[in-house]
Short mmCIF file of C-alpha atoms and ligand atoms in Angstrom, two decimals:
data_model
loop_
_atom_site.label_atom_id
_atom_site.label_comp_id
_atom_site.label_asym_id
_atom_site.label_seq_id
_atom_site.Cartn_x
_atom_site.Cartn_y
_atom_site.Cartn_z
CA MET A 453 -15.30 -4.84 23.99
CA ARG A 454 -16.00 -7.34 22.12
CA ASP A 455 -13.11 -9.17 22.16
CA ILE A 456 -11.08 -9.52 19.49
CA GLN A 457 -10.96 -12.93 16.74
CA ASN A 458 -10.41 -10.63 13.52
CA ILE A 459 -7.62 -7.55 13.03
CA VAL A 460 -7.92 -5.29 9.12
CA ILE A 461 -5.16 -3.58 8.88
CA LEU A 462 -4.82 -1.14 5.42
CA THR A 463 -0.88 0.29 5.63
CA GLY A 464 0.22 3.96 3.27
CA ALA A 465 3.11 5.42 2.38
CA GLY A 466 3.56 6.51 6.05
CA VAL A 467 4.49 3.08 7.47
CA SER A 468 7.39 2.60 4.82
CA ALA A 469 8.40 6.80 5.53
CA GLU A 470 11.18 5.88 8.22
CA SER A 471 12.43 3.01 5.57
CA GLY A 472 13.13 6.21 3.71
CA ILE A 473 10.81 6.08 0.57
CA ASP A 474 9.19 9.12 0.11
CA THR A 475 6.36 9.42 0.12
CA PHE A 476 2.97 10.74 -1.99
CA ARG A 477 2.10 14.10 -0.24
CA ASP A 478 5.01 14.59 2.27
CA ALA A 479 7.32 14.98 -0.33
CA GLY A 480 4.84 16.72 -1.86
CA GLY A 481 4.75 14.71 -4.91
CA LEU A 482 6.39 16.42 -7.51
CA TRP A 483 8.94 14.21 -9.68
CA GLU A 484 10.58 15.90 -12.11
CA GLN A 485 8.01 18.74 -12.71
CA HIS A 486 5.34 16.58 -12.91
CA ARG A 487 2.59 15.83 -10.56
CA VAL A 488 2.84 12.03 -9.17
CA GLU A 489 -0.91 12.13 -10.04
CA ASP A 490 -0.70 13.47 -13.30
CA VAL A 491 2.39 10.22 -14.14
CA ALA A 492 0.64 7.75 -12.00
CA THR A 493 -2.39 7.37 -14.80
CA PRO A 494 -3.06 5.14 -17.63
CA GLU A 495 -3.37 8.31 -20.29
CA ALA A 496 0.09 9.72 -18.83
CA PHE A 497 1.58 6.29 -20.19
CA ALA A 498 0.05 7.08 -23.38
CA ARG A 499 1.03 10.22 -23.92
CA ASP A 500 3.98 10.11 -22.80
CA PRO A 501 5.11 6.21 -22.02
CA ASP A 502 8.68 6.47 -21.87
CA LEU A 503 8.04 9.55 -19.28
CA VAL A 504 6.28 7.21 -16.82
CA LEU A 505 8.15 4.45 -17.78
CA ARG A 506 11.36 6.24 -17.13
CA PHE A 507 9.60 7.32 -13.25
CA TYR A 508 8.57 3.17 -12.65
CA ASP A 509 12.07 2.74 -13.05
CA MET A 510 13.13 4.58 -10.77
CA ARG A 511 10.90 3.70 -8.15
CA ARG A 512 11.39 0.24 -9.31
CA GLU A 513 14.46 0.22 -7.92
CA ALA A 514 15.65 3.13 -5.71
CA ILE A 515 12.83 0.03 -3.33
CA GLN A 516 15.77 -2.69 -3.17
CA THR A 517 18.23 -0.97 -2.35
CA LYS A 518 15.45 -0.36 1.25
CA GLU A 519 14.69 -2.36 4.13
CA PRO A 520 11.81 -3.10 6.67
CA ASN A 521 12.12 -0.97 9.97
CA ALA A 522 10.00 -1.84 13.02
CA ALA A 523 6.94 -1.91 11.55
CA HIS A 524 6.87 -3.67 8.67
CA ARG A 525 9.12 -6.30 11.54
CA ALA A 526 6.37 -6.31 14.30
CA LEU A 527 3.41 -6.56 11.91
CA ALA A 528 4.82 -9.75 10.21
CA LYS A 529 5.16 -10.82 14.18
CA LEU A 530 1.54 -10.10 14.87
CA ASP A 531 1.05 -12.03 11.75
CA ALA A 532 2.36 -14.99 12.70
CA GLU A 533 1.15 -15.30 16.12
CA TRP A 534 -2.46 -13.70 16.13
CA SER A 535 -4.35 -17.02 15.60
CA GLY A 536 -7.26 -15.24 14.63
CA GLY A 537 -8.29 -13.76 11.45
CA LEU A 538 -6.06 -11.24 10.00
CA LEU A 539 -5.47 -8.98 7.00
CA ILE A 540 -2.89 -6.52 5.90
CA VAL A 541 -4.65 -4.30 2.64
CA THR A 542 -0.66 -2.45 1.69
CA GLN A 543 -1.81 0.58 -1.14
CA ASN A 544 2.28 0.63 -0.96
CA VAL A 545 3.08 -1.25 -3.76
CA ASP A 546 6.43 -1.63 -2.04
CA ASP A 547 8.44 -5.08 -1.63
CA LEU A 548 8.30 -4.17 2.43
CA HIS A 549 5.95 -6.34 4.18
CA GLU A 550 6.97 -9.35 2.12
CA ARG A 551 10.24 -9.00 3.35
CA ALA A 552 9.91 -8.27 7.42
CA GLY A 553 8.10 -11.84 6.44
CA ALA A 554 3.90 -10.86 6.11
CA LYS A 555 2.17 -13.39 4.58
CA ARG A 556 -1.36 -12.18 5.24
CA LEU A 557 -1.23 -9.19 2.37
CA ILE A 558 -2.83 -7.55 -0.30
CA HIS A 559 -1.21 -5.26 -2.91
CA MET A 560 -4.37 -3.04 -3.45
CA HIS A 561 -2.40 -0.98 -5.92
CA GLY A 562 0.14 -2.99 -6.92
CA GLU A 563 3.30 -3.69 -7.26
CA HIS A 564 6.63 -1.78 -9.29
CA LEU A 565 8.24 -5.81 -8.10
CA ASN A 566 6.59 -6.79 -10.98
CA ALA A 567 5.37 -6.94 -14.65
CA TRP A 568 2.19 -6.93 -16.67
CA CYS A 569 1.20 -8.07 -20.32
CA THR A 570 -0.12 -5.28 -21.88
CA VAL A 571 -0.94 -8.22 -24.23
CA CYS A 572 -1.67 -11.87 -22.15
CA ASP A 573 -2.19 -10.19 -19.10
CA MET A 574 0.82 -11.64 -17.73
CA ARG A 575 1.31 -11.11 -13.96
CA MET A 576 5.58 -11.48 -13.55
CA PRO A 577 8.08 -10.71 -11.04
CA TRP A 578 10.50 -8.14 -12.94
CA ILE A 579 12.81 -6.57 -11.42
CA GLY A 580 15.16 -5.14 -14.29
CA PRO A 581 13.96 -1.74 -15.93
CA LEU A 582 10.92 -1.67 -18.43
CA LEU A 583 12.37 1.57 -20.25
CA ASP A 584 13.93 -0.53 -23.23
CA ARG A 585 11.12 -1.99 -24.01
CA PRO A 586 11.38 -6.19 -23.07
CA ALA A 587 9.67 -8.68 -24.40
CA CYS A 588 6.65 -10.47 -22.27
CA PRO A 589 8.22 -13.50 -21.03
CA GLY A 590 4.95 -15.19 -21.72
CA CYS A 591 4.26 -14.64 -24.69
CA GLY A 592 6.95 -12.78 -26.99
CA ALA A 593 4.91 -9.89 -27.58
CA PRO A 594 8.05 -6.71 -28.08
CA GLY A 595 7.25 -3.98 -25.51
CA SER A 596 3.93 -4.73 -24.51
CA LEU A 597 5.17 -4.85 -20.97
CA ARG A 598 3.71 -2.57 -18.56
CA PRO A 599 4.40 -1.40 -14.38
CA ASP A 600 1.86 -3.64 -12.56
CA ILE A 601 0.98 -0.21 -10.57
CA VAL A 602 -3.06 0.65 -9.81
CA TRP A 603 -3.20 3.90 -11.91
CA PHE A 604 -6.03 7.14 -10.77
CA GLY A 605 -9.26 6.13 -12.50
CA GLU A 606 -8.19 2.44 -12.52
CA MET A 607 -9.26 -0.89 -10.08
CA PRO A 608 -7.41 -0.98 -7.29
CA TYR A 609 -7.27 -5.21 -7.22
CA ARG A 610 -8.29 -8.06 -4.85
CA MET A 611 -11.63 -5.29 -3.50
CA ASP A 612 -14.15 -8.25 -2.89
CA GLU A 613 -11.66 -10.41 -0.97
CA ILE A 614 -11.24 -6.86 1.00
CA TYR A 615 -14.98 -6.33 1.59
CA ASP A 616 -15.21 -9.16 3.16
CA ALA A 617 -12.64 -8.80 5.62
CA LEU A 618 -14.03 -5.61 6.67
CA GLY A 619 -17.07 -7.23 7.12
CA SER A 620 -16.76 -9.23 9.34
CA ALA A 621 -13.84 -7.35 11.19
CA ASP A 622 -13.71 -6.64 15.53
CA LEU A 623 -11.16 -4.25 14.97
CA PHE A 624 -9.70 -1.54 11.55
CA VAL A 625 -6.63 -0.27 12.23
CA SER A 626 -4.79 2.76 9.26
CA ILE A 627 -1.65 3.50 9.82
CA GLY A 628 0.40 6.52 7.34
CA THR A 629 -2.44 6.63 5.00
CA SER A 630 -3.74 10.18 4.67
CA GLY A 631 -6.80 9.07 3.45
CA ALA A 632 -7.07 10.61 0.32
CA VAL A 633 -7.81 7.72 -1.80
CA TYR A 634 -10.43 6.20 -2.53
CA PRO A 635 -11.60 3.42 -1.76
CA ALA A 636 -8.74 2.85 1.10
CA ALA A 637 -10.41 5.93 2.59
CA GLY A 638 -13.14 5.27 3.09
CA PHE A 639 -12.59 1.57 4.65
CA VAL A 640 -12.48 2.39 7.61
CA ARG A 641 -17.05 3.70 7.27
CA GLU A 642 -17.52 -0.16 6.07
CA ALA A 643 -15.69 -1.63 9.71
CA ARG A 644 -17.58 1.10 11.01
CA ALA A 645 -20.57 -0.98 9.99
CA ALA A 646 -19.35 -3.86 10.91
CA GLY A 647 -19.67 -2.69 14.24
CA ALA A 648 -15.36 -2.74 13.98
CA ARG A 649 -12.86 -1.18 16.89
CA THR A 650 -11.40 2.18 14.98
CA ILE A 651 -7.86 2.82 15.19
CA GLU A 652 -5.52 5.79 13.66
CA LEU A 653 -1.42 5.12 13.75
CA ASN A 654 -0.48 8.25 11.68
CA MET A 655 2.75 11.27 12.35
CA GLU A 656 -0.56 13.61 11.97
CA PRO A 657 -4.97 13.26 11.89
CA SER A 658 -5.63 11.84 8.69
CA GLN A 659 -8.24 13.22 5.93
CA GLY A 660 -10.50 10.27 8.04
CA SER A 661 -9.73 11.23 11.55
CA TYR A 662 -13.00 11.89 12.26
CA TRP A 663 -14.06 8.00 11.90
CA PHE A 664 -11.83 6.56 13.80
CA ASP A 665 -12.67 5.58 18.28
CA GLU A 666 -8.96 6.27 18.47
CA ALA A 667 -6.31 8.42 16.82
CA ARG A 668 -2.66 8.62 17.79
CA HIS A 669 0.14 10.57 16.36
CA GLY A 670 3.81 9.93 15.56
CA PRO A 671 6.47 7.93 14.08
CA ALA A 672 5.17 3.61 13.37
CA THR A 673 8.60 2.49 13.87
CA ARG A 674 7.12 3.72 18.08
CA LEU A 675 3.52 3.20 17.12
CA VAL A 676 3.30 -0.07 15.39
CA PRO A 677 5.96 -2.22 17.79
CA ALA A 678 3.63 -0.74 20.68
CA TRP A 679 0.47 -1.39 19.74
CA VAL A 680 1.41 -4.94 18.32
CA ASP A 681 2.69 -5.85 22.61
CA ALA A 682 -0.50 -5.38 23.18
CA MET A 683 -2.44 -7.00 20.99
CA LEU A 684 -0.17 -9.94 21.56
CA ASP A 685 -0.23 -9.32 25.49
CA GLN A 686 -3.98 -9.63 26.00
CA ALA A 687 -4.38 -12.29 23.35
N1 APR B 313 4.82 6.98 10.17
C1 APR B 313 3.41 7.59 10.56
N2 APR B 313 2.69 8.53 9.80
C2 APR B 313 3.66 8.48 9.00
C3 APR B 313 5.01 8.64 8.13
C4 APR B 313 6.14 7.93 10.11
N3 APR B 313 7.47 7.98 9.98
N4 APR B 313 5.63 9.63 7.58
C5 APR B 313 4.82 9.49 7.45
N5 APR B 313 3.49 9.85 7.80
C6 APR B 313 1.90 10.17 7.75
C7 APR B 313 1.11 11.31 6.97
O1 APR B 313 1.26 12.30 8.20
C8 APR B 313 0.65 11.08 5.28
O2 APR B 313 -0.66 11.34 6.30
O3 APR B 313 1.54 8.85 6.06
C9 APR B 313 0.52 9.46 5.28
C10 APR B 313 1.63 9.57 4.42
O4 APR B 313 0.05 9.71 3.39
P1 APR B 313 -0.17 10.51 1.74
O5 APR B 313 2.04 10.41 0.91
O6 APR B 313 -0.79 10.61 1.21
O7 APR B 313 0.42 8.30 1.26
P2 APR B 313 -0.75 6.91 1.36
O8 APR B 313 -1.52 8.01 1.79
O9 APR B 313 -0.19 6.00 1.22
O10 APR B 313 -1.36 7.65 -0.42
C11 APR B 313 -2.46 6.82 -0.90
O11 APR B 313 -2.05 7.89 -3.55
O12 APR B 313 -1.01 8.82 -4.63
C12 APR B 313 -1.84 7.28 -3.96
O13 APR B 313 -1.33 5.16 -5.08
C13 APR B 313 -1.50 6.33 -4.41
O14 APR B 313 -0.73 4.11 -2.19
C14 APR B 313 -0.96 5.91 -2.65
C15 APR B 313 -2.20 6.71 -2.04
#
């Protein structure tokens, strides 16, 4: 196995599950009798903006009561101590990776704690509700703010940087994701095409398990610290 310099890590809702944040598909993905997929779309926002804003106000408030867990902390430790290339690409929109100390991090699906003005295109930190249609702090437009979340059908963020990192990865590790949603579900194949070794750390086999050289199953708070310690021991 070639020596490992560049690591790309993909995380999904399973890495935040033990912090008390519901995953999308384990929890049945239901909210007020709506499938999450039906709420997290531009069409839903156009059809019923209050429903969508209430959903995201509830999620934004909820994540601020949660704490990073041992998996977030282990990944932040690896980020701090790994001298080679390292990039954490998270599908999650909570801020637990940051609060654990991760720095080399991309939120490809956006962030709950940001708002996005549909008039001036400014993105800004936002911890309160949007349901009451606050004016944009940038341009003053009334009621122009939406959640800074990538909805189904919208383009994930910073994909060029992500594909560049995958193209030079020696190791790709997928943590806590079902492999149900593209483009993230295809990252393992991009990494394999670059000759990277691929490992899945997940509670159960994901839909993409077939593509991984190795798969370990169990809770992230057990698997991730053990994997990080082994990586740093051999560094
Ligand atoms: N430890 C490890 N893995 C876990 C844990 C845990 N404690 N709990 C759940 N999991 C695993 C589940 O087995 C599942 O494979 O995490 C995965 C969560 O899958 P999803 O709920 O589909 O979440 P995710 O893969 O992040 O969804 C991807 O779909 O709805 C969209 O945009 C949303 O970013 C999200 C994307």
